[in-house]
Amino acid sequence: MTEQEASRMRRARFESLAHVVVEPLHRYLLRRTGVDLVEDVLSETMLVLWRRIDDVPGLGTGSMSGSGPGPDPDDVLPWCYGVARGCLANARRADGRRLRLVERLGRAQERAPADAADHGELHAALDALAEQDREVVRLWAWEGLAPRQIAEATGMTPNAVSIRLHRAKRKLAAQLGRKDAEHAGHKSDEGRSSQ
């Protein structure tokens, strides 16, 4: 049997199975979860059935042309219900993890210290910079990257990054009313292209 024939036979077996199980699985899932989740879980179930087509009891491995009666639902449905049940459990666990994450993020935001520093002036000064200058400054100050690393991340040359960084720091210092841009965050030699 050629690979193409085997692929055709596998597809015919899956189509024959799908013809028998899609509607009962859809009804099964509708009785167990909300409408918004049914289609996703059914799709995942059918994907598992496709991957495990050789494991479906009662389906057999013989050639199915699609013109025959197909598999007996009593033979294949119980196993397919088990697959759907597992996919539904996975979807519910994923949903639960998402909800817990949202709750945790909400609580973390509520616990933010009331006396946290106001960085509005800094953000306004950053917003006044050109987009590329803002990105260079953020990569340098917030991510701790050296100019050669920033160059790699942005596609600029290290020299261009050093020049942009120097000018951006000078603009920020002027906007924030600082006299000495050298003391604005990192050591004075970090903005040079030798790194």
CSV table of C-alpha atoms in Angstrom, one decimal:
chain,number,residue,atom,x,y,z
A,1,MET,CA,0.0,0.0,0.0
A,2,THR,CA,1.4,3.4,-0.9
A,3,GLU,CA,1.6,6.3,1.4
A,4,GLN,CA,-1.1,8.1,-0.6
A,5,GLU,CA,-3.4,5.1,-0.4
A,6,ALA,CA,-2.8,4.9,3.4
A,7,SER,CA,-3.6,8.6,3.8
A,8,ARG,CA,-6.8,8.2,1.7
A,9,MET,CA,-7.9,5.2,3.8
A,10,ARG,CA,-7.2,7.1,7.0
A,11,ARG,CA,-9.2,10.1,5.8
A,12,ALA,CA,-12.1,7.9,4.8
A,13,ARG,CA,-12.1,6.1,8.2
A,14,PHE,CA,-12.1,9.5,9.9
A,15,GLU,CA,-14.9,10.9,7.8
A,16,SER,CA,-16.9,7.8,8.4
A,17,LEU,CA,-16.4,8.1,12.1
A,18,ALA,CA,-17.1,11.9,12.1
A,19,HIS,CA,-20.4,11.3,10.2
A,20,VAL,CA,-21.5,9.0,13.1
A,21,VAL,CA,-20.2,10.9,16.1
A,22,VAL,CA,-20.3,14.6,15.5
A,23,GLU,CA,-24.0,15.2,16.3
A,24,PRO,CA,-24.1,12.9,19.4
A,25,LEU,CA,-20.8,14.5,20.7
A,26,HIS,CA,-22.3,18.0,20.1
A,27,ARG,CA,-25.4,17.1,22.1
A,28,TYR,CA,-23.3,15.5,24.8
A,29,LEU,CA,-21.2,18.7,25.2
A,30,LEU,CA,-24.2,21.0,25.1
A,31,ARG,CA,-25.7,19.2,28.1
A,32,ARG,CA,-22.4,19.6,30.1
A,33,THR,CA,-21.1,23.1,29.3
A,34,GLY,CA,-22.1,26.5,27.9
A,35,VAL,CA,-22.7,27.2,24.3
A,36,ASP,CA,-19.6,29.4,24.1
A,37,LEU,CA,-17.3,26.4,24.9
A,38,VAL,CA,-19.0,23.6,22.9
A,39,GLU,CA,-17.6,24.3,19.5
A,40,ASP,CA,-14.0,24.6,20.8
A,41,VAL,CA,-14.3,21.4,22.8
A,42,LEU,CA,-15.9,19.6,19.9
A,43,SER,CA,-13.1,20.7,17.6
A,44,GLU,CA,-10.5,19.6,20.1
A,45,THR,CA,-12.3,16.2,20.4
A,46,MET,CA,-12.3,15.7,16.7
A,47,LEU,CA,-8.6,16.6,16.5
A,48,VAL,CA,-7.9,13.9,19.1
A,49,LEU,CA,-10.0,11.4,17.2
A,50,TRP,CA,-8.1,12.2,14.0
A,51,ARG,CA,-4.8,11.7,15.8
A,52,ARG,CA,-5.9,8.5,17.5
A,53,ILE,CA,-8.0,7.1,14.7
A,54,ASP,CA,-6.3,3.7,15.0
A,55,ASP,CA,-7.2,3.5,18.7
A,56,VAL,CA,-11.0,3.9,18.2
A,57,PRO,CA,-12.6,0.6,19.3
A,58,GLY,CA,-15.1,-0.7,16.9
A,59,LEU,CA,-13.8,1.3,13.9
A,60,GLY,CA,-11.7,-1.4,12.5
A,61,THR,CA,-8.7,-1.0,10.2
A,62,GLY,CA,-10.3,-2.2,7.0
A,63,SER,CA,-10.8,-0.1,3.9
A,64,MET,CA,-13.9,2.2,4.1
A,65,SER,CA,-14.9,3.8,0.9
A,66,GLY,CA,-17.5,6.0,2.5
A,67,SER,CA,-20.3,4.3,0.6
A,68,GLY,CA,-20.9,1.7,3.3
A,69,PRO,CA,-23.0,2.1,6.5
A,70,GLY,CA,-20.0,3.2,8.5
A,71,PRO,CA,-19.1,2.2,12.1
A,72,ASP,CA,-21.8,1.1,14.5
A,73,PRO,CA,-22.4,4.1,16.9
A,74,ASP,CA,-22.8,1.6,19.8
A,75,ASP,CA,-19.2,0.5,19.2
A,76,VAL,CA,-17.5,3.9,18.7
A,77,LEU,CA,-19.5,6.4,20.7
A,78,PRO,CA,-18.6,5.3,24.3
A,79,TRP,CA,-14.9,5.7,23.6
A,80,CYS,CA,-15.5,9.0,21.8
A,81,TYR,CA,-17.6,10.3,24.7
A,82,GLY,CA,-14.5,9.5,26.9
A,83,VAL,CA,-12.3,11.6,24.6
A,84,ALA,CA,-14.9,14.5,24.7
A,85,ARG,CA,-15.1,14.3,28.4
A,86,GLY,CA,-11.3,14.6,28.7
A,87,CYS,CA,-11.2,17.5,26.3
A,88,LEU,CA,-13.9,19.2,28.3
A,89,ALA,CA,-12.0,18.7,31.5
A,90,ASN,CA,-8.9,20.2,29.9
A,91,ALA,CA,-10.9,23.2,28.7
A,92,ARG,CA,-12.3,23.7,32.2
A,93,ARG,CA,-8.9,23.5,33.8
A,94,ALA,CA,-7.5,26.1,31.3
A,95,ASP,CA,-10.5,28.3,32.0
A,96,GLY,CA,-9.9,28.0,35.7
A,97,ARG,CA,-6.2,28.9,35.3
A,98,ARG,CA,-7.2,32.0,33.3
A,99,LEU,CA,-9.7,33.1,35.9
A,100,ARG,CA,-7.2,32.6,38.7
A,101,LEU,CA,-4.6,34.6,36.9
A,102,VAL,CA,-7.0,37.5,36.3
A,103,GLU,CA,-8.0,37.4,40.0
A,104,ARG,CA,-4.3,37.4,41.0
A,105,LEU,CA,-3.5,40.3,38.7
A,106,GLY,CA,-6.5,42.2,40.1
A,107,ARG,CA,-5.4,41.6,43.7
A,108,ALA,CA,-1.8,42.6,42.9
A,109,GLN,CA,-3.0,45.8,41.4
A,110,GLU,CA,-5.2,46.5,44.5
A,111,ARG,CA,-2.2,45.9,46.8
A,112,ALA,CA,0.0,48.5,45.0
A,113,PRO,CA,1.4,50.8,47.6
A,114,ALA,CA,-0.6,54.0,48.0
A,115,ASP,CA,2.6,56.0,48.4
A,116,ALA,CA,4.2,54.6,45.2
A,117,ALA,CA,6.2,57.2,43.4
A,118,ASP,CA,4.4,59.2,40.8
A,119,HIS,CA,6.2,58.7,37.5
A,120,GLY,CA,3.8,60.8,35.4
A,121,GLU,CA,6.5,63.4,34.7
A,122,LEU,CA,8.9,60.8,33.5
A,123,HIS,CA,6.3,59.1,31.3
A,124,ALA,CA,5.4,62.5,29.8
A,125,ALA,CA,9.0,63.2,29.1
A,126,LEU,CA,9.4,59.8,27.5
A,127,ASP,CA,6.3,60.3,25.4
A,128,ALA,CA,7.8,63.5,24.1
A,129,LEU,CA,10.7,61.5,22.5
A,130,ALA,CA,10.6,60.0,19.0
A,131,GLU,CA,9.4,56.4,19.0
A,132,GLN,CA,12.9,54.9,18.3
A,133,ASP,CA,14.5,57.1,21.0
A,134,ARG,CA,11.8,56.0,23.4
A,135,GLU,CA,12.5,52.3,22.6
A,136,VAL,CA,16.3,52.8,23.0
A,137,VAL,CA,15.9,54.5,26.3
A,138,ARG,CA,13.5,51.8,27.6
A,139,LEU,CA,15.7,49.0,26.5
A,140,TRP,CA,18.7,50.7,28.2
A,141,ALA,CA,17.0,51.8,31.4
A,142,TRP,CA,14.3,49.3,32.0
A,143,GLU,CA,15.8,46.1,30.4
A,144,GLY,CA,19.4,47.0,31.4
A,145,LEU,CA,20.7,46.4,27.9
A,146,ALA,CA,24.1,47.8,26.7
A,147,PRO,CA,24.1,49.7,23.3
A,148,ARG,CA,25.5,46.6,21.4
A,149,GLN,CA,22.6,44.6,22.8
A,150,ILE,CA,20.1,47.3,21.9
A,151,ALA,CA,21.5,47.4,18.4
A,152,GLU,CA,20.9,43.7,18.1
A,153,ALA,CA,17.3,44.0,19.3
A,154,THR,CA,16.4,47.0,17.1
A,155,GLY,CA,18.5,46.4,14.0
A,156,MET,CA,20.5,49.6,14.4
A,157,THR,CA,24.2,49.8,14.6
A,158,PRO,CA,25.8,50.1,18.1
A,159,ASN,CA,27.1,53.6,17.1
A,160,ALA,CA,23.6,54.8,16.1
A,161,VAL,CA,22.2,53.4,19.4
A,162,SER,CA,24.9,55.2,21.4
A,163,ILE,CA,24.2,58.5,19.6
A,164,ARG,CA,20.4,58.1,20.0
A,165,LEU,CA,20.8,57.1,23.7
A,166,HIS,CA,23.1,60.1,24.4
A,167,ARG,CA,20.7,62.6,22.7
A,168,ALA,CA,17.6,61.0,24.3
A,169,LYS,CA,19.1,61.2,27.8
A,170,ARG,CA,20.1,64.8,27.2
A,171,LYS,CA,16.5,65.6,26.1
A,172,LEU,CA,15.0,63.8,29.1
A,173,ALA,CA,17.3,65.5,31.5
A,174,ALA,CA,16.3,68.9,30.0
A,175,GLN,CA,12.6,68.1,30.2
A,176,LEU,CA,13.0,66.8,33.8
A,177,GLY,CA,15.0,69.8,34.8
A,178,ARG,CA,18.2,67.9,35.6
A,179,LYS,CA,21.5,69.6,35.0
A,180,ASP,CA,23.6,66.4,34.7
A,181,ALA,CA,22.3,63.6,32.4
A,182,GLU,CA,25.2,61.4,33.5
A,183,HIS,CA,23.5,60.7,36.9
A,184,ALA,CA,20.2,59.7,35.3
A,185,GLY,CA,20.5,56.0,35.8
A,186,HIS,CA,23.5,54.1,34.6
A,187,LYS,CA,27.2,54.7,34.8
A,188,SER,CA,28.5,57.4,32.4
A,189,ASP,CA,30.5,54.9,30.2
A,190,GLU,CA,27.5,52.8,29.4
A,191,GLY,CA,26.3,55.0,26.6
A,192,ARG,CA,29.5,54.7,24.6
A,193,SER,CA,29.7,52.5,21.6
A,194,SER,CA,32.7,50.5,22.8
A,195,GLN,CA,30.3,48.1,24.6
